[in-house]
Tab-separated table of C-alpha atoms and ligand atoms in Angstrom:
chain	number	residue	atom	x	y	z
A	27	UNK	CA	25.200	-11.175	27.291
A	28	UNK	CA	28.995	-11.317	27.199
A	29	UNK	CA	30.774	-8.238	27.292
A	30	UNK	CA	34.178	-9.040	24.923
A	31	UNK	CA	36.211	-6.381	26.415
A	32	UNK	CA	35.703	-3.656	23.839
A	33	UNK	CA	34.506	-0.558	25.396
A	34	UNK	CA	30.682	0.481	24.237
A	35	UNK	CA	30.683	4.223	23.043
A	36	UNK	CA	27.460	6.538	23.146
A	37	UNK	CA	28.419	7.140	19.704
A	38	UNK	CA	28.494	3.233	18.688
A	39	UNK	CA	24.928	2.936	19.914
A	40	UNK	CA	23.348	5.797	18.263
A	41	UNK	CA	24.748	4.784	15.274
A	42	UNK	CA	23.162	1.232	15.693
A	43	UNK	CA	19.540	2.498	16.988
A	44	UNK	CA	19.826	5.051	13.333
A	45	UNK	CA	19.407	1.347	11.762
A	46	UNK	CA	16.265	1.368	13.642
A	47	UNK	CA	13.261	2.010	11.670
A	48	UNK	CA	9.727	3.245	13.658
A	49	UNK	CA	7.185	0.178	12.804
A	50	UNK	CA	4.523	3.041	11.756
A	51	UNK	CA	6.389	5.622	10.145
A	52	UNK	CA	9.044	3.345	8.204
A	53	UNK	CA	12.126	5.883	9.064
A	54	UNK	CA	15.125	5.747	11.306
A	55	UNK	CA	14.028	6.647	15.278
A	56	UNK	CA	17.304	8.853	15.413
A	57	UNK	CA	16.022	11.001	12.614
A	58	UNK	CA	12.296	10.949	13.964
A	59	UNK	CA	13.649	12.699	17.582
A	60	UNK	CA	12.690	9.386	19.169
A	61	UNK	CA	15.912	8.748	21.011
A	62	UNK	CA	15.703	10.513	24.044
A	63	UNK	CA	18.919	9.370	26.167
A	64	UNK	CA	22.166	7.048	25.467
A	65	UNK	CA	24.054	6.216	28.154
A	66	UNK	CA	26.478	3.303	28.760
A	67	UNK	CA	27.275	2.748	32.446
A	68	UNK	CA	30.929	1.317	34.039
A	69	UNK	CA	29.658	-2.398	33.620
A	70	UNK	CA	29.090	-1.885	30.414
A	71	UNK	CA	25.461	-2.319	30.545
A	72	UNK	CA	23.317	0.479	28.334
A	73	UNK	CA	20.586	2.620	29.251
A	74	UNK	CA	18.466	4.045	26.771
A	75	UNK	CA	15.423	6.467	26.938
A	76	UNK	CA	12.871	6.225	24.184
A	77	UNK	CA	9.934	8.441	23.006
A	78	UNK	CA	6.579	7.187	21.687
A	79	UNK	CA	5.025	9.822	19.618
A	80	UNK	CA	1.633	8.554	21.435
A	81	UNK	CA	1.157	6.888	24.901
A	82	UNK	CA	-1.099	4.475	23.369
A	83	UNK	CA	1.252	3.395	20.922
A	84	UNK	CA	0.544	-0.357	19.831
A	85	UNK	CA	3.485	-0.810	18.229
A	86	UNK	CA	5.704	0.044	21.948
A	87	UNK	CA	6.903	-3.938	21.941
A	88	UNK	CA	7.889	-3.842	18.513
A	89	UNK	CA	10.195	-0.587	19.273
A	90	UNK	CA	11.700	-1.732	22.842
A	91	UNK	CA	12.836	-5.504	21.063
A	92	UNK	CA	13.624	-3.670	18.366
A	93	UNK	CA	15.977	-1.070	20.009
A	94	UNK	CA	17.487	-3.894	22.439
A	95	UNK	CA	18.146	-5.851	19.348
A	96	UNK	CA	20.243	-3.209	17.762
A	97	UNK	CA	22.063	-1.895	20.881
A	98	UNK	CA	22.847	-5.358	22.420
A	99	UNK	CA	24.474	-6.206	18.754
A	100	UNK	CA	27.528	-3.010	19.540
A	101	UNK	CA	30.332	-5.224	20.506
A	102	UNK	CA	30.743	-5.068	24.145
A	103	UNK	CA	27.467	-4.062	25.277
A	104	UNK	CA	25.902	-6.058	28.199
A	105	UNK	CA	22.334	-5.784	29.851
A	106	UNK	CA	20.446	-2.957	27.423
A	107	UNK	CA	17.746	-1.572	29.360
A	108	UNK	CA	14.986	0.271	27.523
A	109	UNK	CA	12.938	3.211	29.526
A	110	UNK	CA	9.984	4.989	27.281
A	111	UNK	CA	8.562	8.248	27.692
A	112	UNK	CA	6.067	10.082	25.555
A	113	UNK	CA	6.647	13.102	23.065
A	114	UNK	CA	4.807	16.506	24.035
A	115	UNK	CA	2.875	18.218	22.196
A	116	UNK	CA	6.086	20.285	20.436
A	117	UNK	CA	7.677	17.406	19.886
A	118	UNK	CA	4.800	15.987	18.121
A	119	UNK	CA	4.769	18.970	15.836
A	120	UNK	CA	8.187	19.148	15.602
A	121	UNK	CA	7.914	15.338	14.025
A	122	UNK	CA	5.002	16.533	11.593
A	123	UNK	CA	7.048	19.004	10.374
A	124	UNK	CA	9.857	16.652	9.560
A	125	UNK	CA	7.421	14.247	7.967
A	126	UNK	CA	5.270	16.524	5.785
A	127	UNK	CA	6.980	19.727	5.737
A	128	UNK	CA	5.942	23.332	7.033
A	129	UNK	CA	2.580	22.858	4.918
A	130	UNK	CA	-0.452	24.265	6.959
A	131	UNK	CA	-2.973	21.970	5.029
A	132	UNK	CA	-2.583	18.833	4.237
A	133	UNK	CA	-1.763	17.816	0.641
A	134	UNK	CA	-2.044	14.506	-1.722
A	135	UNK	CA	1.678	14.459	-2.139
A	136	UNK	CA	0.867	12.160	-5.030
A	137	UNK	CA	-0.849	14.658	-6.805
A	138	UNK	CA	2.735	16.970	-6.397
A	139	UNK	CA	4.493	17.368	-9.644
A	140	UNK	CA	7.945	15.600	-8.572
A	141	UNK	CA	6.026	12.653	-6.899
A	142	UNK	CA	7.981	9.817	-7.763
A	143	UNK	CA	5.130	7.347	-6.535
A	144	UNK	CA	3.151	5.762	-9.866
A	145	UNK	CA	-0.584	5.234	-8.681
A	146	UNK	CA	-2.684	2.195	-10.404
A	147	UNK	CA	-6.289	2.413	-10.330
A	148	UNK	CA	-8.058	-0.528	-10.430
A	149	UNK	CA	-11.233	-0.479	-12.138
A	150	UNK	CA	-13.926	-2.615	-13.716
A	151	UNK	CA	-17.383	-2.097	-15.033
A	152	UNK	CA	-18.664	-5.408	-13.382
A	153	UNK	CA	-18.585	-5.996	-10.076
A	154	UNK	CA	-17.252	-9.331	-8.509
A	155	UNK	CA	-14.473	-9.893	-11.577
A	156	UNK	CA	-11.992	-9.695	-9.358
A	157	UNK	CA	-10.467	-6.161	-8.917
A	158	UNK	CA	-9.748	-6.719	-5.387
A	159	UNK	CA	-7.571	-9.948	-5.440
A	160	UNK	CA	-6.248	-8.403	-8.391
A	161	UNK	CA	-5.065	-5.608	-6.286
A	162	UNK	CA	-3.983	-7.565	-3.291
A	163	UNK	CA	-1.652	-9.976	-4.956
A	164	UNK	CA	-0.288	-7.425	-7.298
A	165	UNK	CA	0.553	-5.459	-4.364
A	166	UNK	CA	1.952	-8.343	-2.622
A	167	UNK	CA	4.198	-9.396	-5.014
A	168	UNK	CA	5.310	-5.625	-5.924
A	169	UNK	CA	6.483	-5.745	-1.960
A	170	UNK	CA	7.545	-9.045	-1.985
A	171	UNK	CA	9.998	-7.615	-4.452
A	172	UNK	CA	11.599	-5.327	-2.559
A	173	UNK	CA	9.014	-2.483	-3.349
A	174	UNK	CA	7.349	0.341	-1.353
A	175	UNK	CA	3.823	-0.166	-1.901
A	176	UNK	CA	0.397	1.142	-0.951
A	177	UNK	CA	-2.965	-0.067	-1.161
A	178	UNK	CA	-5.930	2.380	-0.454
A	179	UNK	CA	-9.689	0.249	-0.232
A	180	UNK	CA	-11.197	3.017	-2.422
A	181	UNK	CA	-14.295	0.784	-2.860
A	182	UNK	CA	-16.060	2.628	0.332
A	183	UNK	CA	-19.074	0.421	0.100
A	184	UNK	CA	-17.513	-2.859	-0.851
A	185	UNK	CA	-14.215	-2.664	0.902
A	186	UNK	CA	-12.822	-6.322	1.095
A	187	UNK	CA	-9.158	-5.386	1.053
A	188	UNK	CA	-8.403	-5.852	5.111
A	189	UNK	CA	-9.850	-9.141	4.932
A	190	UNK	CA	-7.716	-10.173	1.564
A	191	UNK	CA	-3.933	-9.230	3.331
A	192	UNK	CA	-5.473	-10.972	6.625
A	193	UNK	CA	-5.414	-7.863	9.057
A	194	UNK	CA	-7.776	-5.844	10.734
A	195	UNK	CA	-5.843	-3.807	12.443
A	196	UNK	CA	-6.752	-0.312	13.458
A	197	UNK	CA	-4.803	2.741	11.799
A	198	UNK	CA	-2.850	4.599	14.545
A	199	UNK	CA	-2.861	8.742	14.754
A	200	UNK	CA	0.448	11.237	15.596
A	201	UNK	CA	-1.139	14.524	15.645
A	202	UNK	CA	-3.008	14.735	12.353
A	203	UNK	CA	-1.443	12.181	10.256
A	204	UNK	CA	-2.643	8.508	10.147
A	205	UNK	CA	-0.599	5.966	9.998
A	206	UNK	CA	-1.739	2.904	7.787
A	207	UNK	CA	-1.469	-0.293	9.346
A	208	UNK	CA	1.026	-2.350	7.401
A	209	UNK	CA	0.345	-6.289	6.632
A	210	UNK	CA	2.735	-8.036	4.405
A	211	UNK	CA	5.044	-5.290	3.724
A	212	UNK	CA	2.076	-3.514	2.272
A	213	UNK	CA	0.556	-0.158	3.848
A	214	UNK	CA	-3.127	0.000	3.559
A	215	UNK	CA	-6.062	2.331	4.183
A	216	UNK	CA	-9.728	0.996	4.448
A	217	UNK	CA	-13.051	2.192	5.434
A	218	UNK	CA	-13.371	-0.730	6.976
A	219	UNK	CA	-10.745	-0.074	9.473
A	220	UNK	CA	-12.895	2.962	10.821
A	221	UNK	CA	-16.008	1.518	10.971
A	222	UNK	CA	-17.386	-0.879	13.573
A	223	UNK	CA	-18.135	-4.568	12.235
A	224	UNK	CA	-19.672	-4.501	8.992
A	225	UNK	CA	-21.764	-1.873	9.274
A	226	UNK	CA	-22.412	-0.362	5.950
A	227	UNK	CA	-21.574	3.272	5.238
A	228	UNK	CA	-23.939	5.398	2.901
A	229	UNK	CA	-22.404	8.386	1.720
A	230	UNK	CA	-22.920	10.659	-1.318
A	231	UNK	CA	-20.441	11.696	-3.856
A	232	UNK	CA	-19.487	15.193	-1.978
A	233	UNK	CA	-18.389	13.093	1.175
A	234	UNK	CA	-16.582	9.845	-0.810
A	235	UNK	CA	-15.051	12.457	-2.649
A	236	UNK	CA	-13.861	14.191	1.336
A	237	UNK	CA	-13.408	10.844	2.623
A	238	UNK	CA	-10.533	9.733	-0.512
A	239	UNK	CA	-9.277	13.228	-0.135
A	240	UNK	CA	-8.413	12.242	4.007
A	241	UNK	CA	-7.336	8.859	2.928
A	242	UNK	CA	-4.871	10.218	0.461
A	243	UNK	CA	-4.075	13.703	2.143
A	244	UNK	CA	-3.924	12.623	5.902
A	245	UNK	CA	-2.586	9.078	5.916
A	246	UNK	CA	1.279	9.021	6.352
A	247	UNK	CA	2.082	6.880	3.138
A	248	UNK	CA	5.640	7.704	3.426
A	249	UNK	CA	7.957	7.300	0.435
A	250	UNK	CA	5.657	4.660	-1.682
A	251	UNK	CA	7.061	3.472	-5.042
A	252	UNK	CA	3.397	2.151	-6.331
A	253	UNK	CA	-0.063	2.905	-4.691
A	254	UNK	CA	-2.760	1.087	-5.679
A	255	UNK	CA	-6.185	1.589	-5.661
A	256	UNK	CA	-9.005	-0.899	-5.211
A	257	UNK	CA	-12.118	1.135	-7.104
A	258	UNK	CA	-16.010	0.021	-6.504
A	259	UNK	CA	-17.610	-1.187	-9.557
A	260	UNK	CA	-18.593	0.686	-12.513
A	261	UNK	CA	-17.484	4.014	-14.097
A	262	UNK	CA	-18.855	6.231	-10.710
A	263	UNK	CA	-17.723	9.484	-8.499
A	264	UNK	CA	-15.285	7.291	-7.095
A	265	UNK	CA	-13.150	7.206	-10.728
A	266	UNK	CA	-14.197	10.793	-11.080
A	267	UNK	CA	-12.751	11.857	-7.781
A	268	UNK	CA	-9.882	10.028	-8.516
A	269	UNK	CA	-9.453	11.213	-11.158
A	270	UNK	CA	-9.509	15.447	-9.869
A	271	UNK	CA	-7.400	14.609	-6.690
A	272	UNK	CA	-4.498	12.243	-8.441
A	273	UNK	CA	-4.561	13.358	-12.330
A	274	UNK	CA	-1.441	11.364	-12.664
A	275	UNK	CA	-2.962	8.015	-11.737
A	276	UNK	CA	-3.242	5.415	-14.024
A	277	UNK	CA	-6.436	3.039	-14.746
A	278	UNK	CA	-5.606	-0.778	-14.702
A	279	UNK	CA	-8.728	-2.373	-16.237
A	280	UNK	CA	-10.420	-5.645	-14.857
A	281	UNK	CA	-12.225	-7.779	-16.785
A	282	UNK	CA	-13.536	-11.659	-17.171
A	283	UNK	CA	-13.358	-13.379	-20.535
A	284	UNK	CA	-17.239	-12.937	-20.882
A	285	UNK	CA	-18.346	-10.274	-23.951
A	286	UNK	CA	-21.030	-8.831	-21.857
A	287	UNK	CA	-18.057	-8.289	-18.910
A	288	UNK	CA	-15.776	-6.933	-21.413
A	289	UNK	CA	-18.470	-4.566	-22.709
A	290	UNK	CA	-18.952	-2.913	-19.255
A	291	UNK	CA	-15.115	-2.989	-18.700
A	292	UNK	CA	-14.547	-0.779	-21.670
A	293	UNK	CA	-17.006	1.781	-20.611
A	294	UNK	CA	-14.985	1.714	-17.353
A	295	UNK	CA	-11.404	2.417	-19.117
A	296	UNK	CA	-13.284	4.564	-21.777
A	297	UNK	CA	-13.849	6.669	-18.486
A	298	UNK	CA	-10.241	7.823	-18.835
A	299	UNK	CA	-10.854	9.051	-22.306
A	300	UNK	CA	-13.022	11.955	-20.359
A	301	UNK	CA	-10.881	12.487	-17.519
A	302	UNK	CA	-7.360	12.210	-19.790
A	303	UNK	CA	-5.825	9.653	-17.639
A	304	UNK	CA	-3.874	6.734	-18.722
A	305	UNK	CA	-4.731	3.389	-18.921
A	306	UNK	CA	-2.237	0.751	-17.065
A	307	UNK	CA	-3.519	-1.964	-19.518
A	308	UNK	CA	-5.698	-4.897	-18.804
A	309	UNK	CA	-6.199	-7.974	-16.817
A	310	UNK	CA	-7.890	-10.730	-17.756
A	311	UNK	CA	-9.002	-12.773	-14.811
A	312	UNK	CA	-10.953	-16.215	-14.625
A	313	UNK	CA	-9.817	-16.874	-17.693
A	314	UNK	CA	-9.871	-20.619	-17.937
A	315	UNK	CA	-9.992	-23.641	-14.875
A	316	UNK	CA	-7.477	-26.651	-15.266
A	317	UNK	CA	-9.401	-29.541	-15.200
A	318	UNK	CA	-7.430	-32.649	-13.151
A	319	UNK	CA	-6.764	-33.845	-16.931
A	320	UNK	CA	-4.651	-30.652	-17.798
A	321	UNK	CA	-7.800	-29.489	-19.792
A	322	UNK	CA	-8.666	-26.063	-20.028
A	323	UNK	CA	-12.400	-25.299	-19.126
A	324	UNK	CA	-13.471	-22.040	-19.987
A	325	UNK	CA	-16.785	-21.760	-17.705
A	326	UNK	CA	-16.943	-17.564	-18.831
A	327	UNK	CA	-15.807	-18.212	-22.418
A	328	UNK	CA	-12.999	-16.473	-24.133
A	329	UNK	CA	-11.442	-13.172	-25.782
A	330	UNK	CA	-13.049	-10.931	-23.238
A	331	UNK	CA	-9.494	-9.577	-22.228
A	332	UNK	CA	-8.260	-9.071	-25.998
A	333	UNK	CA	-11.577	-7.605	-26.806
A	334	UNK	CA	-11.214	-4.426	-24.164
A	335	UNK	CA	-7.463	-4.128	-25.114
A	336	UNK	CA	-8.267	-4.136	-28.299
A	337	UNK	CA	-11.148	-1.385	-28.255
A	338	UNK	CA	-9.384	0.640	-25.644
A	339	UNK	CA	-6.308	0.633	-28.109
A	340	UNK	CA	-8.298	2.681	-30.581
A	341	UNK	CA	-10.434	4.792	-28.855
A	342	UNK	CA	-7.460	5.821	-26.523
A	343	UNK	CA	-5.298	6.007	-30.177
A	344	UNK	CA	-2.303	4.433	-28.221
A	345	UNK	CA	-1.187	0.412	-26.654
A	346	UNK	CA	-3.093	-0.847	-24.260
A	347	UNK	CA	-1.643	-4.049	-23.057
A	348	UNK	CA	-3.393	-6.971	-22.438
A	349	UNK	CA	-1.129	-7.628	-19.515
A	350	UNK	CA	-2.178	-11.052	-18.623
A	351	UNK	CA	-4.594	-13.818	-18.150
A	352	UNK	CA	-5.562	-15.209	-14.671
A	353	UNK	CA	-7.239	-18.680	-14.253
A	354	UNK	CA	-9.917	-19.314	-11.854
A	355	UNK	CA	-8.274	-21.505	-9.028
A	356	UNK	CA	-9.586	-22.516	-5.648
A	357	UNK	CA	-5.693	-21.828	-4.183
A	358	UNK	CA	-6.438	-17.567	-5.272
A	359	UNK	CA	-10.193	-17.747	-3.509
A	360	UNK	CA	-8.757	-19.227	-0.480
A	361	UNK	CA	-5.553	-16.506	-0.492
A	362	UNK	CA	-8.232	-13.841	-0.524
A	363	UNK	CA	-10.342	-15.561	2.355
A	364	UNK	CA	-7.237	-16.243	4.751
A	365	UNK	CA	-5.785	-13.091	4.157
A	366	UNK	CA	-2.516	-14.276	2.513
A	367	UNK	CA	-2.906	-13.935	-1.182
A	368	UNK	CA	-2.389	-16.407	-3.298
A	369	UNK	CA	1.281	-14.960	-4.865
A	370	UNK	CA	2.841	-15.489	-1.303
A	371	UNK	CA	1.168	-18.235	-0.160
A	372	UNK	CA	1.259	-20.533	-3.627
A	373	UNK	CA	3.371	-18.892	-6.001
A	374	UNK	CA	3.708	-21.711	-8.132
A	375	UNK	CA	0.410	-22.296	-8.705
A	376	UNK	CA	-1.271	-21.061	-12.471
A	377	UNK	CA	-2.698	-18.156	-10.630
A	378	UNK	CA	-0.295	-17.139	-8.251
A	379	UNK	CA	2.008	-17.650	-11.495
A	380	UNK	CA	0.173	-15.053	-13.754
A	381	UNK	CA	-0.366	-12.573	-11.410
A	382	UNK	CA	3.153	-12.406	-10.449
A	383	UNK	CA	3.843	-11.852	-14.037
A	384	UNK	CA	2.234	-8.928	-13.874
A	385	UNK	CA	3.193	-7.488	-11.405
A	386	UNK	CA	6.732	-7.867	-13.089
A	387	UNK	CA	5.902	-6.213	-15.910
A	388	UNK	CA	4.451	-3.176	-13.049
A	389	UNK	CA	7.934	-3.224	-11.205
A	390	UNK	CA	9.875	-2.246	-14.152
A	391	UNK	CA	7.983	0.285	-15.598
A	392	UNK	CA	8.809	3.574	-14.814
A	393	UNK	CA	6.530	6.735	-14.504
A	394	UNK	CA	5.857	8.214	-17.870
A	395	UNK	CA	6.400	11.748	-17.084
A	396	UNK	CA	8.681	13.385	-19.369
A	397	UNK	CA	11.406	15.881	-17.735
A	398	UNK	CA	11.037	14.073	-14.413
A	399	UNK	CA	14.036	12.878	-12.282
A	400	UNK	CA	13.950	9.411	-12.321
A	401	UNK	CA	16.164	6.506	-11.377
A	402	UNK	CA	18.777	6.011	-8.812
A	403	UNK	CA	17.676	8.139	-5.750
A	404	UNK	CA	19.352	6.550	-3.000
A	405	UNK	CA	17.887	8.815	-0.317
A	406	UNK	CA	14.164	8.137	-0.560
A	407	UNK	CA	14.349	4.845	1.641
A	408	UNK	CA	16.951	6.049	3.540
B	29	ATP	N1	-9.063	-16.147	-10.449
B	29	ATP	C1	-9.880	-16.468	-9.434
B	29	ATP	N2	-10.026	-17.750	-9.041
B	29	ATP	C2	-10.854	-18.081	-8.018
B	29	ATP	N3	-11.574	-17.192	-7.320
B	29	ATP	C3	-11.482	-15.901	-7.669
B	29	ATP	C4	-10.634	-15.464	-8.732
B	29	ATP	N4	-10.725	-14.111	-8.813
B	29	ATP	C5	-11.595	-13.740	-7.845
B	29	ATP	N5	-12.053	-14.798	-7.161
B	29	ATP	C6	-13.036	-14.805	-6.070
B	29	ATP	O1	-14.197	-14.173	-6.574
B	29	ATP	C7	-14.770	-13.321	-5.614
B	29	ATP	C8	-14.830	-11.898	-6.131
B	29	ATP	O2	-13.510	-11.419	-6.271
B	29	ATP	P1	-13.115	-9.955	-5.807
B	29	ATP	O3	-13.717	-9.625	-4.502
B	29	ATP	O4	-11.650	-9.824	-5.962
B	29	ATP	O5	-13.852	-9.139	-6.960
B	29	ATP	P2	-14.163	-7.573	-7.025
B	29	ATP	O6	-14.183	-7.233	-8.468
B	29	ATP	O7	-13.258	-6.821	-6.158
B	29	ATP	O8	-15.631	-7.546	-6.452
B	29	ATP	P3	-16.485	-6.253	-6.025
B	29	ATP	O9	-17.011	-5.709	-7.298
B	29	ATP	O10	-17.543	-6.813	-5.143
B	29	ATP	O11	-15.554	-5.328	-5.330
B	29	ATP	C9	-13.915	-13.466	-4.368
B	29	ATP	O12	-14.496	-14.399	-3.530
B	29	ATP	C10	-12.587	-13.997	-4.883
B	29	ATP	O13	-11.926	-14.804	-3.941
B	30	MG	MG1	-13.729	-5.471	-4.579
């Protein structure tokens, strides 16, 4: 690189690596205690001494280009050379601290009354209505928007959501936290990522209820604006545990046009009557299929949608939103099965269309909770 005569300060290149966010953790390295050494040499080259929080770390590329990046961009900087060590133990705890406070146990910081983070559970009575690409797409375009979002694969025997946003990588660990692996822009925690192949897990409701508890307790979420939840099928422990660990979270009900869908949909929302949570509102998915003449087929018939908005509206004695109608469309199936759903890879299309819709109407809603600072924080993504 060519050095324009400006002399590099230490100063100038801490200031560009605290524009440097850690891959896994999603906050500046300066602020993490990652920066180890600074020092800028008589030929104005740069030498900088980086700590991973693990050895191991798979994400060591991604932080060398990415510190190189910013320090070779201080004017007058030549060669940047990048040396990495690894955090001690201390250190380590010393970063745990920082992330999750002084707390000896771990806690569901979305269960903490000033959690600014709304949490959607997705639910249906029927399986295979589409809860899953409803969650992956929503999420996707809530991100896509300039969103922090979360999913968690809460459907421990069914859990499709790696496949859907195309990744299977592995969640990292620094000291007790895990760190989700992130695939576009979205942070996401599956059973699937901890078990070999498809091999099925069989637990009981005591250790789903332990294993949600870790997901949402131990994973390092960071600042999330929106966490959603993919639930199994049906009104089970799953909703239930839910329900006791995140009291706040709100059920977003799944459902296909067909009455006898709709019918097991509402007992699946009605499910919130019993627990006192809120319902989101409800998505009606395979609604219709174009036909190449514009025609509308409606291979699951029609009203399914209005019918459990409609019912949930008075047993619940408030709105519930129909929130939007998704067609069936070979573009969405394909989304789910290359692992780009279908709002980011065909956003035009009816499907990619309505879901992004919804998600709108998601973005700007704000948490109901009355009392609760809301609005402008400019810190949290700081
Ligand atoms: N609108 C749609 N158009 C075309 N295919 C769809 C649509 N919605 C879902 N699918 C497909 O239907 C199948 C089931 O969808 P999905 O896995 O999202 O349902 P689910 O409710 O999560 O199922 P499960 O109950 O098994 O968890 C998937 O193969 C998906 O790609
Ligand atoms: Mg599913």
């Amino acid at each position: 690189m060519m050095t324009t005569g400006v002399v590099p300060t230490e100063s100038a290149i801490r200031a560009a690596l605290s524009k440097v966010n850690d891959p896994e953790i999603g906050k500046p390295i300066t602020d993490l205690g990652m920066v180890k050494s600074i020092a800028v040499n008589d030929d104005a080259s740069a030498d900088i001494g980086v700590y991973l929080t693990t050895s191991g770390c798979p994400m060591r590329t991604q932080i060398v280009d990415r510190v190189e990046q910013a320090a070779a961009d201080v004017p007058g900087v030549g060669t940047v050379r990048v040396e990495l060590d690894v955090m001690t133990d201390e250190q380590r705890t010393e970063l745990r601290k920082k992330l999750r406070g002084d707390r000896a146990e771990p806690t569901i910081p979305f269960a903490q009354p000033g959690s600014l983070t709304r949490v959607y559970a997705v639910a249906s009575g029927k399986g295979g209505v589409g809860k899953s690409s409803v969650t992956v797409n929503l999420a996707a375009a809530l991100a896509a928007r300039g969103l922090s979002v979360g999913v968690l694969d809460a459907d421990i025997y069914g859990h499709s959501v790696p496949r859907m946003l195309g990744s299977d990588a592995k969640p990292t660990q620094v000291e007790k936290m895990i760190m989700p692996p992130i695939s576009h822009d979205i942070r996401f925690i599956s059973i699937g990522q901890f078990t070999d192949g498809n091999t099925p897990v069989t637990w009981r409701g005591p250790m789903l209820h332990r294993a949600l508890q870790q997901f949402l307790a131990d994973v390092y979420w960071g600042d999330l604006d929106i966490l959603l939840l993919d639930l199994p099928p049906g009104t089970g422990d799953v909703a239930i545990s839910i329900a006791q660990l995140i009291p706040g979270a709100e059920i977003l009900v799944v459902t296909t046009p067909q009455q006898a869908a709709a019918e097991v949909a509402e007992r699946a929302g009605a499910i919130a009557l019993q627990t006192r949570q809120k319902i989101l509102g409800v998505v009606e998915n395979m609604s219709w299929m174009e036909l190449p003449d514009g025609t509308r087929m409606e291979p699951f018939g029609s009203g399914g949608g209005e019918m459990v908005a409609e019912r949930l509206t008075r047993a619940v004695g408030s709105n519930v939103e129909l929130l939007g109608q998704v067609p069936l469309e070979t573009t969405l199936r394909e989304g789910g099965d290359s692992g780009v759903p279908v709002v980011l890879s065909d956003p035009e299309s009816a499907s990619g269309s309505a879901l992004r819709a919804i998600a709108e109407k998601l973005a700007v809603r704000r948490r109901g909770l009355a009392g609760m600072s809301l609005g402008l924080d400019t810190t949290r993504h700081g």
